[in-house]
XYZ file of C-alpha atoms in Angstrom:
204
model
C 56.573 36.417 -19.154
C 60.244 36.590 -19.196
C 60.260 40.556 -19.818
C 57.730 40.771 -16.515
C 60.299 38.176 -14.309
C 63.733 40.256 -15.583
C 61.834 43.439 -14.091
C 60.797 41.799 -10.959
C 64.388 40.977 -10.437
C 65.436 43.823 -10.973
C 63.107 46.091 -8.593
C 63.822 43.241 -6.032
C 67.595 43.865 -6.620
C 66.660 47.601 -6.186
C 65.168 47.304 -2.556
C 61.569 48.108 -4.028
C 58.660 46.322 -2.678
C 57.646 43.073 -4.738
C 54.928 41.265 -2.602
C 51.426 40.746 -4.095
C 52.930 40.625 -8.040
C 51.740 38.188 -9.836
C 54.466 35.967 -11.447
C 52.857 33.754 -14.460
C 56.069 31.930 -15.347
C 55.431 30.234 -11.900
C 52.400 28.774 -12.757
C 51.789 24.903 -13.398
C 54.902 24.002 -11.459
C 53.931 20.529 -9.454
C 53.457 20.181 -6.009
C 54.164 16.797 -5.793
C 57.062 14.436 -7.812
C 57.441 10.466 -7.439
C 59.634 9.961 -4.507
C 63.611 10.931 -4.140
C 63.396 12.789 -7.127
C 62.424 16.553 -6.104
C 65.601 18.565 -6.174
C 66.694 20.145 -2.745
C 68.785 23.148 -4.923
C 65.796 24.997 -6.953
C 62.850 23.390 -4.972
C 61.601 26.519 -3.745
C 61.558 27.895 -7.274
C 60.815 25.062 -8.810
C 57.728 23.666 -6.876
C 54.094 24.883 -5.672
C 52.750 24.754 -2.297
C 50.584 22.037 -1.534
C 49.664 21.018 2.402
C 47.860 17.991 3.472
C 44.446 18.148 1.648
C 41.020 18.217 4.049
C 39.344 15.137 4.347
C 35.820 14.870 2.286
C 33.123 16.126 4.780
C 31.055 13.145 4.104
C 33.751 10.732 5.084
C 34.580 12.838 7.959
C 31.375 12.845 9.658
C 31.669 8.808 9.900
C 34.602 8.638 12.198
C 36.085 10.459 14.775
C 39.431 10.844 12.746
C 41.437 13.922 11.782
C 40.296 16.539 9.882
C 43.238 16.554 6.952
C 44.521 13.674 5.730
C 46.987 12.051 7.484
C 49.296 8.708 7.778
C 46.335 6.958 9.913
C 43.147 8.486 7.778
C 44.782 7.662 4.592
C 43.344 4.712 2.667
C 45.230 1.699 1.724
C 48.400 2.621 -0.558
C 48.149 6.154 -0.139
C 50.465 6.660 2.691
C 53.107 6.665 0.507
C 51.439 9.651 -1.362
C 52.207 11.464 1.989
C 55.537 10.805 1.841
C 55.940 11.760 -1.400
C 54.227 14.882 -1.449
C 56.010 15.754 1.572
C 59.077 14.906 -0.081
C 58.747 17.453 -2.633
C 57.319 20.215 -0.114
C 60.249 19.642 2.164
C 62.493 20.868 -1.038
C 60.789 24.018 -0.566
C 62.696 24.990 2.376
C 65.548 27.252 0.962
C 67.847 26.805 3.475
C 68.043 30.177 4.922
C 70.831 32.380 6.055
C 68.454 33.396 8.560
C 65.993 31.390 9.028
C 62.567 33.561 10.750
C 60.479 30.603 10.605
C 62.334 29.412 13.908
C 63.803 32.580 15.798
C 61.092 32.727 18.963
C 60.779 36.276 18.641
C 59.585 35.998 14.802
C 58.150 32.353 14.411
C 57.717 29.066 16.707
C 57.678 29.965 20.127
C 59.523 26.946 20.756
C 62.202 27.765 18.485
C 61.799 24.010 16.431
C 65.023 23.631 13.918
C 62.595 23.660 11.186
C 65.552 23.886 8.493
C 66.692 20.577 9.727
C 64.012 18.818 10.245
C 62.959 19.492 6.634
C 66.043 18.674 4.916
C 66.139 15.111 7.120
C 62.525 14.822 5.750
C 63.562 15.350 2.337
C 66.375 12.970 2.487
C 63.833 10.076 3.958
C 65.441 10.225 7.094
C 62.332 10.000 9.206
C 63.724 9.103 12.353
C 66.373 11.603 12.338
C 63.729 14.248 11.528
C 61.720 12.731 14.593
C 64.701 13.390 17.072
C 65.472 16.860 15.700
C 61.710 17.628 16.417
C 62.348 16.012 20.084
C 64.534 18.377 20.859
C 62.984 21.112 21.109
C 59.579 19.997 21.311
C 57.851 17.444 23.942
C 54.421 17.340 22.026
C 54.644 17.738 18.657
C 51.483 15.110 18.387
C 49.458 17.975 20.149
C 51.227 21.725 18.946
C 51.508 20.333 15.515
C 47.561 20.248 15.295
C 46.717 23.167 17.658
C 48.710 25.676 16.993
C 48.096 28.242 14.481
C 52.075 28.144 12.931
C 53.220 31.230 12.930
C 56.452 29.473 11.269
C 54.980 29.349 8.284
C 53.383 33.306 8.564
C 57.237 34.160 9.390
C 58.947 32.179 6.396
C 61.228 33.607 4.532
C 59.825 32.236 1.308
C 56.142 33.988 1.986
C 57.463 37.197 1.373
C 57.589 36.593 -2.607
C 55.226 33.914 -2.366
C 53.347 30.930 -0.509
C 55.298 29.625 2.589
C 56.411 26.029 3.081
C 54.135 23.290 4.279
C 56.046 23.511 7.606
C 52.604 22.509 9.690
C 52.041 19.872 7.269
C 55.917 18.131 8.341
C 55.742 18.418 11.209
C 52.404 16.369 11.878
C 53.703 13.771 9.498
C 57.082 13.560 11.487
C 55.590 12.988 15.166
C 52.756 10.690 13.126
C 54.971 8.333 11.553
C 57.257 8.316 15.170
C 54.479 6.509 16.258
C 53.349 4.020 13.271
C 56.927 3.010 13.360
C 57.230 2.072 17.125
C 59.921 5.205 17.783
C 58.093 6.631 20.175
C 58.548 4.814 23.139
C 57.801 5.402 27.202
C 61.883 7.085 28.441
C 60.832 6.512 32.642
C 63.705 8.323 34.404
C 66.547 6.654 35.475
C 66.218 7.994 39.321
C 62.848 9.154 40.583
C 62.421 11.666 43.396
C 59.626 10.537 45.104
C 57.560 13.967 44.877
C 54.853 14.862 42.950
C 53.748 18.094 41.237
C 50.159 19.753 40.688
C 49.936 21.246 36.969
C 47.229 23.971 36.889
C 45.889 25.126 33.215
C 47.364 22.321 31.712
C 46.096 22.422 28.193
C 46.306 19.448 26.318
C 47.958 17.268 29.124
């Protein structure tokens, strides 16, 4: 174990290719800690991967509801699990000098400030992580489902190993804007008078 990580270190150190090894002093780390204490410093060291789990089939094919579990499918009391998971997962991010997983040429095409928004998630700063998202993003409520994150392919973290949760946030963020009454109609101050025809809309 420790003779196999001191050699991985030091081909990594040497420019040689490490992807693919398996690493066996990383298993049994948790995914998931009781809330406000998952450490921001090691996290992406220190904890495993977990997204939002898939709903049980059977219980799926009652409702119309979402596919993984989220803030409104979750039962009674286990919201909070959501935010605690996510809590942890958001510790992941490493902070990067570089940061891939939000460059549009490498990761979201709408170049989301995925750095920030996880390290206001992290922090239980839920609204500020909702206006970072804002920003950059009109629909987060529809992209966060729909598209196919190539954030997460482009994280800096999946070249050793599996990438952050970023999909997972980010649906949490724009779903608890709305359980919390954040989201709110913003009608122009001035209107123009004219109207516009939107062809190929998508999800509008």
């Amino acid at each position: 174990g420790e003779k196999a990580k001191q050699q991985l270190l030091r081909d990594a150190g040497a420019g040689l290719p490490i992807g693919g090894r398996e690493m066996p002093w990383l298993r049994g780390r948790p995914a998931q800690l009781a809330a406000g204490t998952a450490a921001k410093r090691r996290g992406f060291l220190d904890y495993e991967r977990q997204p939002l789990a898939y709903r049980d089939p059977e219980e799926r094919l009652q409702d119309w509801g979402e596919v993984q579990e989220t803030l409104q499918t979750a039962a009674n009391g286990q919201a909070e699990g959501i935010h605690t998971l996510l809590h942890t997962q958001s510790a992941r991010c490493m902070d990067c000098g570089t940061p891939f997983c939000h460059q549009q040429g490498s990761g979201c095409p709408l170049g989301n400030k995925i750095p920030e928004w996880n390290a206001l998630v992290h922090q239980g700063r839920w609204q500020e992580a909702l206006f970072r998202l804002l920003e950059t993003n009109n629909f987060p409520e529809f992209t966060g489902r729909v598209c196919p994150a190539p954030c997460e392919g482009s994280c800096v973290l999946g070249i050793i190993e599996d990438p952050v949760s970023i999909k997972s946030i980010e649906c949490t963020i724009i779903d608890k804007g709305f359980e919390e009454g954040w989201m709110a109609p913003r009608p122009p101050a001035r209107r123009t008078g004219r109207r516009v025809a939107v062809v190929g809309s998508g999800p509008a």
